[in-house]
XYZ file of C-alpha atoms in Angstrom:
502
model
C -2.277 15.795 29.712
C -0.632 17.471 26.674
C -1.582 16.195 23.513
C 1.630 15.139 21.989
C 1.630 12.937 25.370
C -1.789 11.867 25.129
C -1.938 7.816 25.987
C -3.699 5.546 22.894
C -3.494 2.630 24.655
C -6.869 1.804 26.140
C -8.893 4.484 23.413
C -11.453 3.347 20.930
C -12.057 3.777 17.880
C -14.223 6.252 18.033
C -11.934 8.145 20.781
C -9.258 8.147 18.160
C -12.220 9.716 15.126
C -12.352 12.666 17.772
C -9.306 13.324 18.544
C -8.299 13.145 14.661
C -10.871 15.107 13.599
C -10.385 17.949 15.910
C -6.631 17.533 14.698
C -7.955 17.875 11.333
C -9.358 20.824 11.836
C -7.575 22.727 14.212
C -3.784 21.780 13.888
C -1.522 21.599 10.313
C -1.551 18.448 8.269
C 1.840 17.497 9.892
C -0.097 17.627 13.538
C -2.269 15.311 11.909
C 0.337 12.703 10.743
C 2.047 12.915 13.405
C -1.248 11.861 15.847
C -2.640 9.201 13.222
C 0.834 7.301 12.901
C 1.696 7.135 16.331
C -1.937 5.598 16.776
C -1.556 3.073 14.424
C 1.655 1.556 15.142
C 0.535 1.373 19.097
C -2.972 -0.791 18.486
C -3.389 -3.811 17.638
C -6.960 -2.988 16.891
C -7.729 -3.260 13.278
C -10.319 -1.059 12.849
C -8.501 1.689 14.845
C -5.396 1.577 12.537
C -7.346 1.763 9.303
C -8.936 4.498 10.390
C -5.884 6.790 11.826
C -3.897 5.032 8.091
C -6.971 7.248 6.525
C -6.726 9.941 8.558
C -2.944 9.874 7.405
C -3.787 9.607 3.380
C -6.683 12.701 4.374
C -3.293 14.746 5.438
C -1.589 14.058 2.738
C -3.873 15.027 -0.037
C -4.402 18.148 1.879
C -0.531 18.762 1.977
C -0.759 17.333 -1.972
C 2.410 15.765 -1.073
C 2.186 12.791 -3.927
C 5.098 10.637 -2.865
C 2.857 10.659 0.619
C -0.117 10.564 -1.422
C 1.255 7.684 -2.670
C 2.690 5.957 0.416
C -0.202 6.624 2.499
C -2.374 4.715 -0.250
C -0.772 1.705 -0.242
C -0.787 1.426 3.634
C -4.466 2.407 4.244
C -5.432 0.068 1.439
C -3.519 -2.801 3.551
C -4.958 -1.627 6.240
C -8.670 -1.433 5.456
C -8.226 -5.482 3.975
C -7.860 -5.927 7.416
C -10.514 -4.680 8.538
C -13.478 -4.701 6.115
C -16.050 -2.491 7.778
C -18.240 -0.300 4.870
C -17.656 2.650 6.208
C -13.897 2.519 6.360
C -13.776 0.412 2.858
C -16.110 3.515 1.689
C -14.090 6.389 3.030
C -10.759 4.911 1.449
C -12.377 4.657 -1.745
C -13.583 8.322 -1.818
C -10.453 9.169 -0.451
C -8.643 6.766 -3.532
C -10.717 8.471 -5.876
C -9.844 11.872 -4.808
C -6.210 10.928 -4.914
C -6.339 9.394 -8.428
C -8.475 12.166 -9.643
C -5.915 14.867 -8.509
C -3.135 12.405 -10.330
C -5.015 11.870 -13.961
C -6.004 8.709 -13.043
C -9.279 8.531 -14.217
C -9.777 5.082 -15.076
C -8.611 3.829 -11.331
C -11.204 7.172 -10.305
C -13.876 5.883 -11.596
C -13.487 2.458 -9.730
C -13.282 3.864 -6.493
C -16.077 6.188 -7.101
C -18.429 2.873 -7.250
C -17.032 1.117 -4.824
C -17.212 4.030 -2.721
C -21.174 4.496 -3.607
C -21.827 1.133 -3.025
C -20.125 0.023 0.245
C -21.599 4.061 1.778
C -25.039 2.887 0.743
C -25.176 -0.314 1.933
C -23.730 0.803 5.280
C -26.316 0.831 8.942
C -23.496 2.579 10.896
C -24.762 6.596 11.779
C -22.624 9.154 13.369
C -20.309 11.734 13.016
C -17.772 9.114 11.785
C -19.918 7.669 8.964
C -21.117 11.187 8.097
C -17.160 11.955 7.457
C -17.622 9.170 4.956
C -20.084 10.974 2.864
C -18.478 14.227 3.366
C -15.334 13.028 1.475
C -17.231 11.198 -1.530
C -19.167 14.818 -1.154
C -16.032 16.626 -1.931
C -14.652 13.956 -4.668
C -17.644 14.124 -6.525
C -17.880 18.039 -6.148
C -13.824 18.490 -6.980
C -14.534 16.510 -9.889
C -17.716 18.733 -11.203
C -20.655 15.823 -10.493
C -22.335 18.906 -8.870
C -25.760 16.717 -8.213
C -23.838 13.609 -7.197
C -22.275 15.664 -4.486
C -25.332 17.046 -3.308
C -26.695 13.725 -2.948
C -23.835 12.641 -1.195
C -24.192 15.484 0.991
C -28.030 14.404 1.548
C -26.605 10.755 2.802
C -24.664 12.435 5.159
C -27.529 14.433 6.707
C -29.313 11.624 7.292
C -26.800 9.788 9.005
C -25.558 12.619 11.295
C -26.742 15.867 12.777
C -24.704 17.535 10.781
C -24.752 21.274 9.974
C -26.043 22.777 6.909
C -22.855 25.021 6.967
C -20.603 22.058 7.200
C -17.195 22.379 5.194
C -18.756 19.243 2.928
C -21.610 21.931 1.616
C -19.855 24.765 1.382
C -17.676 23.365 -0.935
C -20.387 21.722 -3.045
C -22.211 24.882 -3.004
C -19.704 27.249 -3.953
C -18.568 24.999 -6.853
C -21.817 24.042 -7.963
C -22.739 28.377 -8.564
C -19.115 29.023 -9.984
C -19.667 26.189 -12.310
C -23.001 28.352 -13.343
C -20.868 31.432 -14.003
C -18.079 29.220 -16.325
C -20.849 28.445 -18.522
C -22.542 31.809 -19.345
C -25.386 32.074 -16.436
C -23.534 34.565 -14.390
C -27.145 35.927 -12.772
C -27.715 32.112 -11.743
C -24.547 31.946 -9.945
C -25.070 35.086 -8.162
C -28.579 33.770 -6.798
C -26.600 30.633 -5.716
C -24.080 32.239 -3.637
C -26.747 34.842 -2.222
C -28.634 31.811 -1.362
C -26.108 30.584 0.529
C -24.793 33.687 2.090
C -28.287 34.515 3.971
C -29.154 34.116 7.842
C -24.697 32.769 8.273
C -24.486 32.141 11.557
C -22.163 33.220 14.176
C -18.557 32.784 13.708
C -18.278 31.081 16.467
C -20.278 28.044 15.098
C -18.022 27.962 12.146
C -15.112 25.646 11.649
C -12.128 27.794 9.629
C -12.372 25.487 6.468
C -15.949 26.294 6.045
C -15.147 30.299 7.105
C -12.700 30.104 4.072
C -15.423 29.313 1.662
C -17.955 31.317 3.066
C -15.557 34.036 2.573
C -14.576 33.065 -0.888
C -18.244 33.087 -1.663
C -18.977 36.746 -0.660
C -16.015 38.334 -2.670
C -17.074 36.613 -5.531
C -20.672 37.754 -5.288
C -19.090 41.781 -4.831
C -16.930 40.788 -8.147
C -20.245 39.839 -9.804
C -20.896 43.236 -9.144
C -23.733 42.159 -6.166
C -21.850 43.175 -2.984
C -22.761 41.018 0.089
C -20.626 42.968 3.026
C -19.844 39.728 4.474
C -16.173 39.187 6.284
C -15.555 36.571 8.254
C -11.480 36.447 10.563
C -9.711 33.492 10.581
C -7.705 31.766 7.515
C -6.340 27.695 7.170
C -2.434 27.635 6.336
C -3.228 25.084 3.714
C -1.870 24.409 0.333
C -5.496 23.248 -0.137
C -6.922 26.588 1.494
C -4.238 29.375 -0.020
C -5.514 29.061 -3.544
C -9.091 29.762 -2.048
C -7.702 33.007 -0.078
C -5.951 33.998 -3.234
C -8.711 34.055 -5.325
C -10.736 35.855 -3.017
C -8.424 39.142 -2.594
C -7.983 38.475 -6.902
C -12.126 39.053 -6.049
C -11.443 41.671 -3.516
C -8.845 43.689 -5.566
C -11.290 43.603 -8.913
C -14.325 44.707 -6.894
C -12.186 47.473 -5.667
C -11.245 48.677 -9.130
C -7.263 47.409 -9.382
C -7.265 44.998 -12.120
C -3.508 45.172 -12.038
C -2.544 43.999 -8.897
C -5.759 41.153 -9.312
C -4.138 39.969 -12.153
C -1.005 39.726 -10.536
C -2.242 37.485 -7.702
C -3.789 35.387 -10.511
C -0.488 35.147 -11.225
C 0.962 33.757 -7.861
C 2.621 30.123 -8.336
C -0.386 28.311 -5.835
C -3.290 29.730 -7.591
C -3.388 26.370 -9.855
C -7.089 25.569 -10.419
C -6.616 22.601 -8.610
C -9.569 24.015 -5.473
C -12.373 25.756 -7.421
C -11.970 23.975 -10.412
C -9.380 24.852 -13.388
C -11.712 27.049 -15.023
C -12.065 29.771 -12.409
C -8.803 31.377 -12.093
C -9.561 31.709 -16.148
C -12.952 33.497 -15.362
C -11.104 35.971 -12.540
C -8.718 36.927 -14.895
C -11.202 37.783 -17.687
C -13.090 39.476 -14.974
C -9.782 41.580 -13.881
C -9.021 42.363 -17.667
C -12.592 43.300 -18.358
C -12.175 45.958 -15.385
C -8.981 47.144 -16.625
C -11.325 48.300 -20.304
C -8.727 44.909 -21.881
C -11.888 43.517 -23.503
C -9.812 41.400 -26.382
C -8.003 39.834 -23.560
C -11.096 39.216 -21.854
C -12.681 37.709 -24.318
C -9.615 35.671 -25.103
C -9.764 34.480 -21.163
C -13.513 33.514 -21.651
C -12.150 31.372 -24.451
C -10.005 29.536 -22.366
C -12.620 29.272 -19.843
C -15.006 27.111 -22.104
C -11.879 25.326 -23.524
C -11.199 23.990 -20.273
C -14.850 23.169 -19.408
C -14.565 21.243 -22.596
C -11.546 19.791 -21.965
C -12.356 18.322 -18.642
C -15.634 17.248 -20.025
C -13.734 15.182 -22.705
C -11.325 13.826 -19.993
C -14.604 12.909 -17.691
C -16.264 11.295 -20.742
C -13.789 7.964 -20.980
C -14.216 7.471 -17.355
C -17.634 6.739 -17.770
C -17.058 4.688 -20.443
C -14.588 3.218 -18.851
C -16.697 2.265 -16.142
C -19.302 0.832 -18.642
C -16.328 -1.027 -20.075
C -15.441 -2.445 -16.767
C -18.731 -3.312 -15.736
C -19.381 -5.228 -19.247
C -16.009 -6.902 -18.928
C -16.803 -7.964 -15.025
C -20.732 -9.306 -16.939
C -18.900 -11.033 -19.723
C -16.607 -12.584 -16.423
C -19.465 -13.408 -14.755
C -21.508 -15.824 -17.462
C -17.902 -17.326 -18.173
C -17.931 -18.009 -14.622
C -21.203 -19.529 -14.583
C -20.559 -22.444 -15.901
C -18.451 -23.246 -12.683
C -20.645 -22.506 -10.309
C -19.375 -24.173 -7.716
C -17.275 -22.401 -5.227
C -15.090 -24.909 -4.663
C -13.620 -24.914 -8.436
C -13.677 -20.512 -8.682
C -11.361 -18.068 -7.945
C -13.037 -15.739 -5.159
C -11.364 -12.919 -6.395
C -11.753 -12.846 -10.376
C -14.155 -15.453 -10.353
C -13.117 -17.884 -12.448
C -12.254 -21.888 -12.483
C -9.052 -22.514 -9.978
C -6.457 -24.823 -10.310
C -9.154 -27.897 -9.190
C -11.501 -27.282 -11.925
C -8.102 -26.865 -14.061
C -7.058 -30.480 -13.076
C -10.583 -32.041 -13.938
C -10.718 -30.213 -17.590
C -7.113 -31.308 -18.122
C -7.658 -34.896 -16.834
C -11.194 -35.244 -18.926
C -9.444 -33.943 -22.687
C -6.545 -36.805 -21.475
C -8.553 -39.495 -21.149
C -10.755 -38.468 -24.549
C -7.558 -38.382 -26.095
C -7.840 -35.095 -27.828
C -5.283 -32.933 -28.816
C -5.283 -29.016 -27.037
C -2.811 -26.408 -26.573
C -2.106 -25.074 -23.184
C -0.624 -21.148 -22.483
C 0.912 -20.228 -19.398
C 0.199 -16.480 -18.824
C 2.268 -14.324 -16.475
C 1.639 -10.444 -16.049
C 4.886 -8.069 -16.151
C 6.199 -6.708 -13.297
C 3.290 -7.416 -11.203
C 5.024 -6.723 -7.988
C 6.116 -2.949 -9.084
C 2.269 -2.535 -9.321
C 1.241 -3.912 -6.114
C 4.387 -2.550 -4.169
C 3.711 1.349 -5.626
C -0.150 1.130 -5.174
C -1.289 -1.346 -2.493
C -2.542 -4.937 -2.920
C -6.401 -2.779 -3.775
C -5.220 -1.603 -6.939
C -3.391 -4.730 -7.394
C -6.519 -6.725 -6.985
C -8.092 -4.224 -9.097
C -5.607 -5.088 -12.013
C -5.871 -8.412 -11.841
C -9.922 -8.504 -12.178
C -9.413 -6.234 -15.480
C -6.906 -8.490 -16.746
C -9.152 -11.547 -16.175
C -12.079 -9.743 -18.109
C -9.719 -8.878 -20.984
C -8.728 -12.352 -21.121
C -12.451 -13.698 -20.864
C -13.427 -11.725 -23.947
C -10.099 -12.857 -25.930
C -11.066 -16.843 -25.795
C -13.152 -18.738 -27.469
C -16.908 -20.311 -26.527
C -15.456 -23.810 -25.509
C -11.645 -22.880 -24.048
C -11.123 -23.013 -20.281
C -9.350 -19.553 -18.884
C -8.650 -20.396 -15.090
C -6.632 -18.324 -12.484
C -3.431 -20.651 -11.623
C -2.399 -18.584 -8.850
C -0.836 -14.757 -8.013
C -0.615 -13.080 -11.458
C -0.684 -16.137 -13.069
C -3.123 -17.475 -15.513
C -4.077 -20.727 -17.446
C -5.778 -21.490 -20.967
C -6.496 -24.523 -22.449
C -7.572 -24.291 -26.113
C -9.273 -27.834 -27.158
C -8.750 -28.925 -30.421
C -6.287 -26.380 -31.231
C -3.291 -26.013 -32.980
C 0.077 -23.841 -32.269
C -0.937 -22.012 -35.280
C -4.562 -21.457 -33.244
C -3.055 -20.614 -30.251
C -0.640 -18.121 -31.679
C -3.069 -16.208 -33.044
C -4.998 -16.175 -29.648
C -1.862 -15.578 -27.654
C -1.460 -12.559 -30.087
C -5.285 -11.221 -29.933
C -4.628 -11.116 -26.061
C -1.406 -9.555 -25.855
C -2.780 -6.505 -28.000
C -5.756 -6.485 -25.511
C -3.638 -6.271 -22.371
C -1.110 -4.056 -23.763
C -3.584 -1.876 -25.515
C -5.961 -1.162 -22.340
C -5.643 2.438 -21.267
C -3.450 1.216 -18.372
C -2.730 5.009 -17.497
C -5.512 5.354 -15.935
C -5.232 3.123 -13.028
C -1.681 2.817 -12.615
C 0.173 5.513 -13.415
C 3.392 4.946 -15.371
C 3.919 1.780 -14.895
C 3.066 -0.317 -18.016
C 0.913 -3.748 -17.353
C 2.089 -6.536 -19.916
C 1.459 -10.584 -20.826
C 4.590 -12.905 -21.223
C 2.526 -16.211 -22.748
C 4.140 -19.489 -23.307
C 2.673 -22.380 -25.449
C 2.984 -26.425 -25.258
C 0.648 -29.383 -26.636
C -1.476 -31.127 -24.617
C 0.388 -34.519 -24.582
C -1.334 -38.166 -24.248
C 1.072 -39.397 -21.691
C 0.167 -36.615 -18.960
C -1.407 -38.102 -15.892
C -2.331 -34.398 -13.885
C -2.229 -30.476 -14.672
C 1.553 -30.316 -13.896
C 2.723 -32.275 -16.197
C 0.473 -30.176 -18.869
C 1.710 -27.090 -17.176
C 5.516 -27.767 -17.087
C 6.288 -27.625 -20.708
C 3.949 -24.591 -21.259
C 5.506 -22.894 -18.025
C 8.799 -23.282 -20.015
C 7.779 -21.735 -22.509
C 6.821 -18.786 -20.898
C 10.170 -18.534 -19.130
C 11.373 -18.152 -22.593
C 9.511 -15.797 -23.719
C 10.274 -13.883 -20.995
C 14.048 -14.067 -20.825
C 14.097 -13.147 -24.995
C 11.841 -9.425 -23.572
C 14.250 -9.006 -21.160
C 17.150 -9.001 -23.138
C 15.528 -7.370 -26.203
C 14.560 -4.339 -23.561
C 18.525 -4.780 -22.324
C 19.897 -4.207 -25.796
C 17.775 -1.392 -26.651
């Protein structure tokens, strides 16, 4: 039976991780769409759709198609809350950190990354299909310049699967990892990394074209180094992901061969974009071209770039660790506010703190001491845009950041509880509008102020808080709500139409 007529109805799972990955690596990204969708809109198996929605967001980032990118996302992330298995909520996350990488998204990178790490080491499940997992965390971590993270990565997936030391995964790492050398001065280290990797290649045959790609990449390099390896391998990938790869070989080729001019204009070609090898390398190829050409000034002013853009990227990888610290001390600081409703019944599941029940007994207790409290109605800003352009994950995601932010803006003593959706409650005892003012102030320039940008991508994440007193004739938590739900409204409706006049 032709493949385009091949019958998903009784397959498995792993039938369907097969098929797609021969797709994968045979057929165009389009081929590989095409098979994935059809899958998952004719199962009603869950785990089978989230894996052929993340064989659909793979495609995409190969095609670097970011309205697909971006479309793909948001299903697969539906998809996988479906279906909760670790390897699938790991490969989505690599894949989601790839994706956000590629976009400047650093901050919403970084997330994925641990969620990634965490749900790939805690899985049992071996294979070829779990060994895909670690490939693409392999890749992330390698595209991104963690050169030992990736080779750790690529360790996991050894272990898990029989997998071949000249898998695509490793040749990548590999090849970055010894380029990376060269960018910062230790050319003769590079060399011995990609001679390393160039001995006892087996057959072609035993080769999968990604991997041949790299391979070959590696070898013109090495000749350009001026260490000529003699190694051609046939076969290229019609990728946008691939051509910048084959470009920057025959760049390699052309140099070793002594015509600087015609290397440099390849360099030049609109898909060599540093977004493969890294941003520094076509930088080092052209300095390599000019330096063969006798331009030495122009070399030197390439080299230049070359550790400008190693420092660059190092200062743009620098917040997302802190960032990451800064998320993990908000989610602590979450956690011992938390802790003083420990029982499951009165939390939140997903930000952890009280719920409406534990609102209604704090409420219901300051009532019947009499004393006097303000409570604020919070509402985030066009929530829906956010969870509509990057899936309910990222949503989620939000919401647990705002939570923090809020947790840290309170004081020892006030109640912060999650009402419901984006909304959120305080209750400040014994304070007055002037206190709660200047709290509702201190947390809108904590919300607004995060470094949004790096999760969600244009799209700005905002408070609207509205204030009433706690009054003594209130029997429950909706009559405290009401007025400050008003209030909010308000506040609201006067942004709107200060945003409509401007």
């Amino acid at each position: 039976m032709p493949s385009s007529q091949h019958d998903t109805s009784f397959s498995t799972w792993q039938d369907d991780f097969v098929r797609l990955r021969a797709v994968m690596l045979e057929e165009p990204p389009h081929r590989v769409i095409d098979v994935a969708e059809r899958i998952a809109e004719a199962s009603t198996d869950p785990m089978r759709v989230a894996q052929a929605r993340q064989f659909v967001l793979a495609a995409n980032i190969n095609l670097r198609d970011r309205p697909g990118i971006r479309a793909a996302l948001a299903r697969a992330s539906d998809a996988v809350e479906n279906c909760p298995d670790l390897r699938l909520v790991g490969n989505f996350n690599a894949l989601a950190a790839w994706s956000a990488y590629q976009s400047g998204s650093l901050k919403n990178c970084g997330t994925h990354l641990i969620k990634a790490e965490r749900a790939l080491s805690t899985m049992t499940e071996r294979g070829e299909p779990a060994a895909n997992a670690w490939r693409n965390l392999s890749l992330t971590y390698s595209i991104m310049g963690y050169h030992q993270e990736a080779e750790a990565a690529f360790t996991q997936m050894m272990a898990v699967s029989n997998v071949s030391l000249w898998d695509l995964g490793r040749m990548q790492a590999v090849v970055r990892c010894a380029i990376a050398l060269d960018h910062r001065g230790d050319a003769d280290g590079c060399a011995t990394a990609l001679r390393d990797l160039l001995v006892d290649i087996p057959d072609e045959s035993e080769l999968d074209p990604p991997s041949r790609e790299w391979l070959n990449f590696a070898a013109r390099r090495l000749t350009a180094l001026g260490h000529p390896s003699g190694i051609r391998l046939s076969g290229s990938v019609d990728l946008p992901v691939f051509r910048e790869v084959r470009l920057l070989a025959q760049a390699c080729d052309l140099i070793s061969a002594g015509d600087g001019e015609d290397a440099l204009k390849v360099l030049d070609h609109p898909d060599v974009q540093g977004n493969v090898a890294g941003a520094a390398e076509p930088l080092r190829i052209r300095s390599l071209a000019l330096s063969s050409l006798g331009r030495y000034a122009e070399a030197l002013a390439a080299e230049r770039q070359v550790i400008a853009n190693i420092s660059d990227q190092s200062d743009r990888l620098r917040p997302l660790l802190l960032d990451s610290v800064g998320a993990l001390l908000d989610h602590e600081h979450l956690r011992k506010t938390a802790a003083r409703y420990a029982d499951a019944a009165m939390t939140d599941p997903l930000t952890g703190l009280p719920n409406r029940r534990r609102l209604e007994r704090f409420v219901r207790d300051l009532v019947a001491r009499g004393s006097d409290a303000m409570v604020g109605m919070l509402d985030l800003d066009g929530f829906k845009t956010i969870n509509d352009t990057y899936g309910h994950a990222t949503g989620d995601q939000v919401l647990q950041r705002v939570a923090g932010i809020l947790a840290r803006s309170i004081r020892i003593g006030d109640l912060l509880a999650r009402s419901g959706g984006d909304e959120f409650v305080v209750v400040l005892p014994e304070a007055t509008v002037a206190d709660a003012d200047g709290i509702g102030a201190r947390i809108n320039e904590a919300v607004t102020g995060d470094d949004w940008q790096r999760m969600v991508i244009d799209i700005p994440v905002s408070i609207s808080i509205g204030w009433a007193p706690l009054k003594p004739g209130f029997v429950g938590v909706a009559d405290a709500l009401h007025d400050a739900d008003q209030a909010m409204y308000r506040v609201k409706r006067s942004r709107r139409k200060r945003l409509n006049r401007a």
